[in-house]
Short mmCIF file of C-alpha atoms in Angstrom, two decimals:
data_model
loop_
_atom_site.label_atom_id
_atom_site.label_comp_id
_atom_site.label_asym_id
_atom_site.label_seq_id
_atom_site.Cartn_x
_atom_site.Cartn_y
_atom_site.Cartn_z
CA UNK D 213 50.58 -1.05 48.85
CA UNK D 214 48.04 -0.30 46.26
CA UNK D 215 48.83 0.69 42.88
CA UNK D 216 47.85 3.54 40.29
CA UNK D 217 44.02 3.31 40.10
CA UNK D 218 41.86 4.79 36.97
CA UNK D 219 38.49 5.48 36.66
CA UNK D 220 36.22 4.63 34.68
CA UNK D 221 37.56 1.49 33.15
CA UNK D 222 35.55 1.92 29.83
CA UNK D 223 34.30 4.92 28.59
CA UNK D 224 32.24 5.45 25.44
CA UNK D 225 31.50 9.12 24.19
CA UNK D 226 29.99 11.29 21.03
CA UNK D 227 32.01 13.09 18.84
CA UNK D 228 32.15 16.44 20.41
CA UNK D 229 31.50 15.73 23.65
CA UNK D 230 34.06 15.98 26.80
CA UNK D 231 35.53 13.20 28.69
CA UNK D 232 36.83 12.99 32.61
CA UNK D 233 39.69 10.85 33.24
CA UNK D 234 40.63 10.24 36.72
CA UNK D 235 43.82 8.62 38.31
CA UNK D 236 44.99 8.15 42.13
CA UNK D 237 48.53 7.70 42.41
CA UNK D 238 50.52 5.12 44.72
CA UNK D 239 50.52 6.49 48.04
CA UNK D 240 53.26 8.96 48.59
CA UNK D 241 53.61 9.80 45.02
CA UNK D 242 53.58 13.07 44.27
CA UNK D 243 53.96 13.26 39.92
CA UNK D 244 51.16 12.09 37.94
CA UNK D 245 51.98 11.35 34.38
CA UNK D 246 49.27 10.77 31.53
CA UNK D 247 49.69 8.92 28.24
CA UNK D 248 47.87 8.26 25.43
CA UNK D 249 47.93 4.38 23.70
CA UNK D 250 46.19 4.68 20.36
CA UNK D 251 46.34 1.77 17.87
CA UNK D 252 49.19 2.04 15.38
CA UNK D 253 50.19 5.18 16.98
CA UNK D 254 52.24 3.69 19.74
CA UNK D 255 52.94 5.47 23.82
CA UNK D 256 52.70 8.92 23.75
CA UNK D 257 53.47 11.23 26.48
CA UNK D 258 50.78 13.83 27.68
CA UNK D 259 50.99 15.38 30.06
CA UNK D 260 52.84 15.58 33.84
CA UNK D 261 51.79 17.10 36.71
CA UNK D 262 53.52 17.49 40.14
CA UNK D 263 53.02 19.12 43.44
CA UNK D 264 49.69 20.60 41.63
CA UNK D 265 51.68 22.02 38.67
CA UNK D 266 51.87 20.99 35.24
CA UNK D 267 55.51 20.29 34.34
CA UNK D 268 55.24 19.36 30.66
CA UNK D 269 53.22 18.72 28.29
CA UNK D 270 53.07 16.54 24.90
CA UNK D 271 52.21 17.28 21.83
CA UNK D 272 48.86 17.53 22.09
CA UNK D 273 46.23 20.34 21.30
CA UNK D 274 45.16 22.23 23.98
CA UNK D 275 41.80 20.41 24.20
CA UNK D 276 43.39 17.81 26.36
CA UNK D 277 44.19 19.42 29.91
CA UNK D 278 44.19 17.93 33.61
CA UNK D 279 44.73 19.14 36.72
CA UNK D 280 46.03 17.65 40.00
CA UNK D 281 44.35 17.91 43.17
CA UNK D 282 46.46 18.69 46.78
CA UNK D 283 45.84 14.58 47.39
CA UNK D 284 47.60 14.38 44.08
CA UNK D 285 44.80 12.72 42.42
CA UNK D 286 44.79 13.97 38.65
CA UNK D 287 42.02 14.84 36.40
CA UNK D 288 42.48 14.26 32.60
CA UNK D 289 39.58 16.28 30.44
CA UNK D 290 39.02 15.63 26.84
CA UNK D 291 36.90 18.02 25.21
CA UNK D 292 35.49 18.61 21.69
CA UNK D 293 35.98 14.62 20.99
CA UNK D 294 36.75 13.60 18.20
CA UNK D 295 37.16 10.08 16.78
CA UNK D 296 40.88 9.71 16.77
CA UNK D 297 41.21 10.43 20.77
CA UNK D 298 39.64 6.55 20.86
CA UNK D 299 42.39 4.83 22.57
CA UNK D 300 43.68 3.74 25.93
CA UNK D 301 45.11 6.05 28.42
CA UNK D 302 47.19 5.48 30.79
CA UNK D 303 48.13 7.13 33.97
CA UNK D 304 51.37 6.53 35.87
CA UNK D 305 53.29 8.10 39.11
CA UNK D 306 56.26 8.46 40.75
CA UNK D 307 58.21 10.32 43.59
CA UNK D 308 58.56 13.59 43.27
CA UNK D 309 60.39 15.40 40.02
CA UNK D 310 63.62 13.83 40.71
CA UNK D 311 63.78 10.28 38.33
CA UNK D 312 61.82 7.93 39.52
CA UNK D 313 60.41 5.42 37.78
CA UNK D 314 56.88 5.55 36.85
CA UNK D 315 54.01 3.28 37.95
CA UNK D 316 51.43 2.72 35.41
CA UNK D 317 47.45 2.59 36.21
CA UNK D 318 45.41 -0.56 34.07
CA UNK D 319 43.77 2.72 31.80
CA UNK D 320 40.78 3.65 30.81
CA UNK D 321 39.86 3.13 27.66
CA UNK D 322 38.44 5.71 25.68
CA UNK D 323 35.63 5.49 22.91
CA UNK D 324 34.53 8.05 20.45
CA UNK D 325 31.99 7.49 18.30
CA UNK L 230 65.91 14.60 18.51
CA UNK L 231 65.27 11.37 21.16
CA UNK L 232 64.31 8.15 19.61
CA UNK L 233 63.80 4.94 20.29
CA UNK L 234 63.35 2.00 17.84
CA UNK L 235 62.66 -1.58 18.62
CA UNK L 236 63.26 -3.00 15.33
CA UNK L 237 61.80 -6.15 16.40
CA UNK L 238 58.23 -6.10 15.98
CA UNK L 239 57.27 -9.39 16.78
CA UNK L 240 58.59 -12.45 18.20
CA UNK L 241 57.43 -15.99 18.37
CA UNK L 242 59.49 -18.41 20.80
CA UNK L 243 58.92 -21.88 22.11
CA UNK L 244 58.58 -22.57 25.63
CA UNK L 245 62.51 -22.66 27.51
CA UNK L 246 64.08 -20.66 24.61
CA UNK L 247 65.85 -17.89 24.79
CA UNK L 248 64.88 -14.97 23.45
CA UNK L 249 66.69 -11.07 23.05
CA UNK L 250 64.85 -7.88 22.85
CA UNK L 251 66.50 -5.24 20.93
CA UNK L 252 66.45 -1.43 21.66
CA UNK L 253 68.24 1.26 19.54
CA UNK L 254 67.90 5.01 21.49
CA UNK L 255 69.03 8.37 20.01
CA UNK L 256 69.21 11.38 22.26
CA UNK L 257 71.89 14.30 22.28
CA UNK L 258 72.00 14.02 25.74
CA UNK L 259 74.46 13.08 28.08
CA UNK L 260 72.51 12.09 31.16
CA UNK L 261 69.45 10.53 30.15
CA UNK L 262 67.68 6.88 31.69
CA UNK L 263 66.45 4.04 30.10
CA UNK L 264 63.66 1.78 30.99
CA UNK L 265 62.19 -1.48 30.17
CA UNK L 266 58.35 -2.11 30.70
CA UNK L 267 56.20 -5.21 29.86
CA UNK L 268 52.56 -4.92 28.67
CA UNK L 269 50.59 -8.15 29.48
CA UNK L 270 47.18 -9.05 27.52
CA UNK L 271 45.81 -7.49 30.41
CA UNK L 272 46.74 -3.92 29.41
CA UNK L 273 48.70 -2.53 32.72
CA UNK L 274 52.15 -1.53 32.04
CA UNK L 275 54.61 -3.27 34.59
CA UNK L 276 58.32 -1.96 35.32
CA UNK L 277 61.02 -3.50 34.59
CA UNK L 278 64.63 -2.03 35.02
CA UNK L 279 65.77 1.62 35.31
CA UNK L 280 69.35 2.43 33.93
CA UNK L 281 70.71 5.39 33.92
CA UNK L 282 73.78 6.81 31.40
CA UNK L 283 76.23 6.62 33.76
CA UNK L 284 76.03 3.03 34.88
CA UNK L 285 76.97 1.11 32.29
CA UNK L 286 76.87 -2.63 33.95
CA UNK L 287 75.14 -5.15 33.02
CA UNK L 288 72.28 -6.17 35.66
CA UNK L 289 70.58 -10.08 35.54
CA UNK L 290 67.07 -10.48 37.59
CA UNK L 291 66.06 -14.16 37.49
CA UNK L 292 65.79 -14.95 34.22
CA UNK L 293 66.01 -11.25 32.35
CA UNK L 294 69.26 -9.79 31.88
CA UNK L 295 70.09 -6.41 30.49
CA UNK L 296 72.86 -5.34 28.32
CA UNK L 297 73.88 -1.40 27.93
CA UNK L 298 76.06 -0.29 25.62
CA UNK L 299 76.71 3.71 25.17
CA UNK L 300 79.26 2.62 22.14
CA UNK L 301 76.22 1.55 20.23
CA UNK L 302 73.32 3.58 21.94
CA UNK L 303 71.47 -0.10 22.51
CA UNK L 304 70.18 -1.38 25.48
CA UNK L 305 69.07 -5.16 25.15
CA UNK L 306 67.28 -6.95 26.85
CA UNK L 307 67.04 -10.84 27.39
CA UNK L 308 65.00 -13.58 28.79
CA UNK L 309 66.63 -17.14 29.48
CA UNK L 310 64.82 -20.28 29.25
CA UNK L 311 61.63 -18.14 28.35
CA UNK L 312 58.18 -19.11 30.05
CA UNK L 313 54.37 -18.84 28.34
CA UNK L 314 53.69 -16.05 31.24
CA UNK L 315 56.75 -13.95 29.12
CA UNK L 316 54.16 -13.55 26.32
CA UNK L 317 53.39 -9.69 26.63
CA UNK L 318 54.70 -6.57 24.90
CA UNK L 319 58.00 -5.28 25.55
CA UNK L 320 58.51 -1.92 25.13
CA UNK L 321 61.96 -0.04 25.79
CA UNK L 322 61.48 4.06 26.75
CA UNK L 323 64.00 6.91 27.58
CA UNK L 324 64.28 9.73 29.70
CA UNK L 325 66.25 12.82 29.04
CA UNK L 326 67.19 14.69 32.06
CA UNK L 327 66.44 18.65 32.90
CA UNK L 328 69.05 20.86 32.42
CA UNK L 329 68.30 22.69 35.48
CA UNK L 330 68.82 19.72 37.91
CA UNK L 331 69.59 16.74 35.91
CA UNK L 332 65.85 15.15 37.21
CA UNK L 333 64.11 13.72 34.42
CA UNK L 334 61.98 15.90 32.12
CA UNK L 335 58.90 13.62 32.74
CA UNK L 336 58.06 12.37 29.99
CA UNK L 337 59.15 8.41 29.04
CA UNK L 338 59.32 8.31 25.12
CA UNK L 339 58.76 5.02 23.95
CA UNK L 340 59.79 2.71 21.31
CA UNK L 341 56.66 0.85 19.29
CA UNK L 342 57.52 -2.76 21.16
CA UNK L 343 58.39 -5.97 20.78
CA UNK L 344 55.00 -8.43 20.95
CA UNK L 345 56.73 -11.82 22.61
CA UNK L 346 54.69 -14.95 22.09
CA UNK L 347 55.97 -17.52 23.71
CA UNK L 348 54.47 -21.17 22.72
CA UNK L 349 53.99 -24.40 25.39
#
């Protein structure tokens, strides 16, 4: 069975700019889950989607969104960078909105200058 | 407000060692799930256990072992006779359920982790 796959491994962006994120879930998993791993700043939860919905969100400004596609593929956009969103992120999924646990992706990771 | 601490930043072991984890949660919740996960040098995070509030039993895989205990909101983990491969970071996370369903609300919050290095 293949894992949680994220593209593109590396990615190195301009403040200001906008970044695409993109995750594929394990097959059958239908909740995609995005974190954030910045240094000294530790996991933090971003957003989840399911089913094509968002089902909570972090606390994050509203310049980091995502979507999920009817595959259940998920999208994570970045826009306006700035330098603090350099860090690793990490997608995970699971089964459905019922706990589960989550399956992480090997992140992309995320560089602002 | 749900926390978790691992007080334990970092830990240095030799090789066959044992070695304990420590993970302090705070939630107001009643139902709620714990997790264990291990971060390798490589960067993926890998699952470890799943417990939820209501199972309070121990549980032993291999070499790891976990301990819950409710009493003291901890939920410890433990690797006998430790192995070079165990050098990763630990990190412990919780889960608080929905009130509407009692599924989880999504979102793991984690702890900072432990950073294991385990010497030959």
């Amino acid at each position: 069975e293949a894992g949680v796959t994220q593209s593109p491994t590396h990615l190195i962006k301009t403040r200001g700019q906008q970044a695409t994120l993109r995750c594929s879930p394990i097959s059958g998993h239908t909740s995609v889950y995005w974190y954030q791993q910045a240094l000294g700043l530790g996991l933090q939860f971003l957003l989840w989607y399911d089913e094509g919905e968002e089902r909570n969100r972090g606390n994050f400004p509203p310049r980091f969104s995502g979507r999920q596609f009817p595959n259940y593929s998920s999208e994570l956009n970045v826009n306006a960078l700035e330098l603090e969103d350099s860090a690793l992120y990490l997608c995970a999924s699971s089964r459905g909105t019922f706990l589960h646990e989550q399956y992480f992706g090997p992140g992309t990771r995320l560089t602002v200058t | 407000a749900q926390k978790v601490t691992q007080a334990q930043t970092e830990i240095s072991v030799v090789e066959k060692e044992d070695v304990t984890l420590d993970c302090v949660y705070e939630t107001r919740d009643t139902t709620y799930y714990l997790f264990w996960y291990k971060q390798p040098p490589s960067g993926e995070l890998v699952f470890l256990i799943r417990r939820n509030s209501f199972d309070e039993q121990n549980e032993i895989s291999g070499r790891y072992s976990w301990n819950f205990q409710k009493s003291t909101s901890s939920f410890n983990f433990t690797i006998t006779a430790s192995q070079v491969v165990d050098s990763a970071v630990y990190f412990c996370a919780l889960s608080e359920a929905r009130k509407d369903y009692g599924g989880s609300q999504g979102n793991l919050i984690f702890g900072k982790g432990t950073k294991l290095s385990v010497k030959p």
